[in-house]
Amino acid sequence: MSLIVGRRYAFGEDEKDGEVRLFTRAMRQLMFLIGAFEYSDVIPFIEWMDLQGHVKLMKQIAKLMDYFMSRWLEEHVQSRKHALVKEERDFMDVLLSLFPEGGVEYGHNHRNIVKGTALSMIVAGSDTTTAAMIWALSLLLNHNKYLKLVQQELDMHVGRERWAEESDIKDLIYLQAVVKETLRLYPPGPLSIPRESIEDCHVAGYFVPKGTRLIVNVWKLHRDPRVWTDPCEFRPERFLDRNAEAGERGREFEFEYLPFGSGRRSCPGAKAAHLMTHLTLARLLQGFNVTAPMDGMVDMSEGLGLVLPKATPLDVVVFPRLKRELYLQ
């Protein structure tokens, strides 16, 4: 949110609490609806009945999202108009600088293009990063030895006198392996965004006619026993030596590992998502010792949605592990 529209929300700010809760609830409902099963997907002619009420709810959420995006866009426009902003502060400012006021592209005015693009970035980046963080922490709580190894690495390369920074991530090799293994087991998009073949072709002996909708099962690909040793096991060390895991292929991972897609149509926010996940997880594990309530095992059941969520909320007990002054900065 801060990178895209310059908004940073935190619960506890009374005047903003209502807005925060409304927006976060709408986001959760949106992500659920995008991945929800619809009877009309199987029986198309009953679509008009909206038996599950999903169409009605989606329209309500769309209006709410448009309200938020319109308000934030107007704030940016006014700030630029009155010279309150001398440089681009966020993604929405950059988009506004690219389009003249009142212009039209492909039948859409520039304001709608800016709103739509910014909203797409928010939707694509918010829940995916959150889900990755939750799964990573859940896996580490169930595999304490890996949790300790990450914290030892943080103590060695960062220490306990300051917070981890973006520049430290390159040295945190084991942390990177943990994040990669998390994204292998629980990819942010278990099914890829649909594509459509533009011409007849043959793939692995199968005829794919023009106009076929193509969806890659990333979750299954990441757990293929023909590619991965012990595919359902959490083993971050498999990413410490790529060629060892690749075996006789003698090359790095290519199409076996696609948490953010591949090629020109891959996720444009992959680098930002990687950075956010690594830095947030690094600071959390550097600053706190974490355990599951009663030292029990975390339920790893998967829920439903476009982004792969946990079926049950993650409860964590935290204890500070740094000196008090650092938490007051």
Coordinates of N, CA and C in Angstrom, one line a residue, residues 25-119:
R25 N -11.3 -6.1 5.0 CA -12.3 -7.1 4.9 C -12.7 -7.3 3.4
A26 N -12.8 -6.1 2.7 CA -13.1 -6.2 1.3 C -12.1 -7.0 0.5
M27 N -10.8 -6.8 0.8 CA -9.7 -7.5 0.2 C -9.8 -9.0 0.4
R28 N -10.1 -9.4 1.6 CA -10.3 -10.8 1.9 C -11.4 -11.4 1.2
Q29 N -12.5 -10.7 1.1 CA -13.7 -11.2 0.4 C -13.4 -11.3 -1.1
L30 N -12.7 -10.3 -1.6 CA -12.4 -10.4 -3.0 C -11.5 -11.6 -3.4
M31 N -10.5 -11.8 -2.6 CA -9.6 -12.9 -2.9 C -10.3 -14.3 -2.7
F32 N -11.3 -14.4 -1.8 CA -12.1 -15.6 -1.7 C -12.9 -15.8 -2.9
L33 N -13.6 -14.7 -3.3 CA -14.6 -14.8 -4.4 C -13.9 -15.2 -5.7
I34 N -12.7 -14.6 -5.9 CA -12.0 -14.9 -7.2 C -11.7 -16.4 -7.3
G35 N -11.4 -17.1 -6.2 CA -11.1 -18.5 -6.2 C -12.2 -19.4 -5.9
A36 N -13.4 -18.9 -5.6 CA -14.5 -19.7 -5.1 C -15.1 -20.5 -6.2
F37 N -15.7 -21.7 -5.9 CA -16.4 -22.5 -6.8 C -17.8 -21.9 -7.1
E38 N -18.1 -21.9 -8.4 CA -19.4 -21.4 -8.8 C -20.2 -22.5 -9.5
Y39 N -21.4 -22.7 -9.1 CA -22.3 -23.7 -9.8 C -22.4 -23.4 -11.3
S40 N -22.5 -22.1 -11.6 CA -22.7 -21.7 -13.0 C -21.4 -22.0 -13.8
D41 N -20.3 -22.3 -13.2 CA -19.1 -22.7 -14.0 C -19.4 -24.1 -14.6
V42 N -20.2 -24.9 -13.9 CA -20.5 -26.2 -14.4 C -21.8 -26.2 -15.2
I43 N -22.8 -25.4 -14.7 CA -24.1 -25.3 -15.4 C -24.3 -23.9 -15.8
P44 N -23.8 -23.4 -16.9 CA -23.7 -22.0 -17.3 C -25.1 -21.4 -17.4
F45 N -26.2 -22.1 -17.8 CA -27.5 -21.4 -18.0 C -28.1 -21.0 -16.7
I46 N -27.6 -21.3 -15.5 CA -28.2 -20.9 -14.2 C -27.4 -19.7 -13.7
E47 N -26.5 -19.1 -14.5 CA -25.7 -18.0 -14.0 C -26.6 -16.8 -13.5
W48 N -27.7 -16.6 -14.3 CA -28.5 -15.4 -13.9 C -29.2 -15.5 -12.6
M49 N -29.3 -16.7 -12.0 CA -29.9 -16.9 -10.7 C -29.0 -16.5 -9.5
D50 N -27.7 -16.5 -9.7 CA -26.8 -16.1 -8.7 C -27.1 -16.9 -7.4
L51 N -27.2 -18.2 -7.4 CA -27.6 -19.0 -6.3 C -26.8 -18.8 -5.0
Q52 N -25.5 -18.6 -5.2 CA -24.7 -18.4 -4.0 C -24.5 -17.0 -3.6
G53 N -25.1 -16.1 -4.3 CA -25.0 -14.7 -3.9 C -23.6 -14.0 -4.2
H54 N -22.7 -14.8 -4.9 CA -21.4 -14.3 -5.1 C -21.3 -13.1 -6.1
V55 N -22.2 -13.1 -7.1 CA -22.2 -12.0 -8.1 C -22.6 -10.7 -7.4
K56 N -23.6 -10.8 -6.6 CA -24.1 -9.6 -5.8 C -23.0 -9.0 -4.9
L57 N -22.3 -10.0 -4.2 CA -21.3 -9.5 -3.3 C -20.1 -8.9 -4.1
M58 N -19.8 -9.5 -5.2 CA -18.6 -9.0 -6.0 C -18.9 -7.6 -6.5
K59 N -20.2 -7.3 -6.9 CA -20.5 -6.0 -7.3 C -20.4 -5.0 -6.2
Q60 N -20.8 -5.4 -5.0 CA -20.7 -4.5 -3.8 C -19.2 -4.2 -3.5
I61 N -18.4 -5.2 -3.6 CA -16.9 -5.1 -3.3 C -16.3 -4.2 -4.4
A62 N -16.7 -4.3 -5.7 CA -16.2 -3.5 -6.8 C -16.5 -2.0 -6.5
K63 N -17.7 -1.7 -6.0 CA -18.1 -0.3 -5.7 C -17.2 0.2 -4.6
L64 N -17.0 -0.6 -3.6 CA -16.2 -0.2 -2.5 C -14.8 0.1 -2.9
M65 N -14.2 -0.8 -3.7 CA -12.8 -0.6 -4.1 C -12.7 0.6 -5.0
D66 N -13.7 0.8 -5.9 CA -13.7 2.0 -6.7 C -13.8 3.3 -5.9
Y67 N -14.5 3.2 -4.8 CA -14.6 4.4 -3.9 C -13.2 4.7 -3.3
F68 N -12.5 3.7 -2.8 CA -11.2 3.9 -2.2 C -10.2 4.4 -3.2
M69 N -10.2 3.8 -4.4 CA -9.2 4.2 -5.4 C -9.5 5.6 -5.9
S70 N -10.8 5.9 -6.1 CA -11.1 7.3 -6.6 C -10.7 8.3 -5.6
R71 N -10.9 8.1 -4.3 CA -10.5 9.0 -3.2 C -9.0 9.2 -3.2
W72 N -8.2 8.1 -3.2 CA -6.8 8.2 -3.2 C -6.2 8.9 -4.5
L73 N -6.9 8.6 -5.6 CA -6.4 9.2 -6.8 C -6.6 10.7 -6.8
E74 N -7.8 11.2 -6.3 CA -8.1 12.6 -6.1 C -7.1 13.3 -5.2
E75 N -6.7 12.6 -4.1 CA -5.7 13.2 -3.2 C -4.4 13.4 -3.9
H76 N -4.0 12.4 -4.8 CA -2.7 12.5 -5.5 C -2.8 13.7 -6.6
V77 N -4.0 13.8 -7.3 CA -4.2 14.8 -8.3 C -4.1 16.2 -7.6
Q78 N -4.7 16.4 -6.5 CA -4.8 17.7 -5.8 C -3.4 18.0 -5.3
S79 N -2.6 17.1 -4.8 CA -1.3 17.3 -4.3 C -0.4 17.8 -5.4
R80 N -0.5 17.1 -6.6 CA 0.3 17.5 -7.7 C -0.1 18.9 -8.3
K81 N -1.4 19.1 -8.3 CA -1.9 20.4 -8.8 C -1.5 21.6 -8.0
H82 N -1.4 21.4 -6.7 CA -1.0 22.5 -5.8 C 0.5 22.5 -5.4
A83 N 1.2 21.7 -6.2 CA 2.7 21.6 -6.1 C 3.1 21.2 -4.7
L84 N 2.3 20.4 -4.0 CA 2.6 19.8 -2.7 C 3.6 18.6 -2.9
V85 N 3.7 18.1 -4.1 CA 4.6 17.0 -4.4 C 5.5 17.4 -5.5
K86 N 6.8 17.4 -5.2 CA 7.8 17.8 -6.2 C 8.4 16.7 -7.0
E87 N 8.2 15.4 -6.5 CA 8.7 14.3 -7.1 C 7.7 13.1 -6.9
E88 N 7.9 12.0 -7.7 CA 7.0 10.9 -7.6 C 7.3 10.2 -6.2
R89 N 6.2 10.1 -5.4 CA 6.4 9.5 -4.1 C 6.1 8.0 -4.1
D90 N 5.2 7.6 -5.0 CA 4.7 6.2 -5.1 C 4.3 5.8 -6.5
F91 N 3.8 4.6 -6.7 CA 3.4 4.1 -8.0 C 2.3 4.9 -8.6
M92 N 1.4 5.4 -7.9 CA 0.3 6.2 -8.4 C 0.8 7.5 -9.0
D93 N 1.7 8.1 -8.3 CA 2.4 9.4 -8.8 C 3.1 9.1 -10.1
V94 N 3.8 8.0 -10.2 CA 4.5 7.7 -11.4 C 3.5 7.5 -12.6
L95 N 2.4 6.8 -12.3 CA 1.4 6.7 -13.4 C 0.8 8.0 -13.8
L96 N 0.5 8.9 -12.9 CA 0.0 10.2 -13.2 C 0.9 11.0 -14.0
S97 N 2.2 10.8 -13.8 CA 3.2 11.6 -14.5 C 3.3 11.1 -16.0
L98 N 2.8 9.9 -16.2 CA 2.9 9.4 -17.6 C 1.8 9.8 -18.5
F99 N 0.6 10.2 -17.9 CA -0.6 10.6 -18.6 C -0.9 12.0 -18.5
P100 N -1.2 12.7 -19.5 CA -1.8 14.1 -19.4 C -3.2 14.1 -18.9
E101 N -3.5 15.1 -18.1 CA -4.9 15.1 -17.5 C -5.9 15.2 -18.6
G102 N -7.0 14.3 -18.5 CA -8.1 14.3 -19.4 C -7.8 13.5 -20.7
G103 N -6.7 12.8 -20.8 CA -6.4 12.1 -22.0 C -7.2 10.8 -22.0
V104 N -7.2 10.1 -23.2 CA -7.9 8.9 -23.4 C -7.0 7.9 -24.1
E105 N -7.0 6.6 -23.7 CA -6.2 5.6 -24.3 C -7.1 4.4 -24.5
Y106 N -7.2 3.9 -25.7 CA -8.0 2.7 -26.1 C -9.4 2.8 -25.5
G107 N -10.0 4.0 -25.5 CA -11.4 4.2 -25.1 C -11.6 4.4 -23.6
H108 N -10.5 4.4 -22.9 CA -10.6 4.6 -21.4 C -9.8 5.9 -21.0
N109 N -10.5 6.7 -20.2 CA -9.8 7.9 -19.7 C -8.6 7.6 -18.8
H110 N -7.7 8.5 -18.7 CA -6.4 8.2 -18.0 C -6.7 7.9 -16.5
R111 N -7.6 8.6 -15.9 CA -7.9 8.3 -14.5 C -8.3 6.9 -14.2
N112 N -9.2 6.4 -15.1 CA -9.6 5.0 -14.9 C -8.4 4.0 -15.2
I113 N -7.5 4.4 -16.1 CA -6.4 3.5 -16.3 C -5.5 3.5 -15.1
V114 N -5.2 4.7 -14.5 CA -4.4 4.8 -13.3 C -5.1 4.0 -12.1
K115 N -6.4 4.2 -11.9 CA -7.1 3.5 -10.8 C -7.0 2.0 -11.0
G116 N -7.3 1.5 -12.2 CA -7.3 0.1 -12.5 C -5.9 -0.5 -12.4
T117 N -4.9 0.2 -12.8 CA -3.5 -0.4 -12.7 C -3.0 -0.5 -11.3
A118 N -3.3 0.6 -10.5 CA -2.9 0.6 -9.1 C -3.7 -0.4 -8.3
L119 N -5.0 -0.6 -8.6 CA -5.7 -1.6 -7.9 C -5.2 -3.0 -8.2

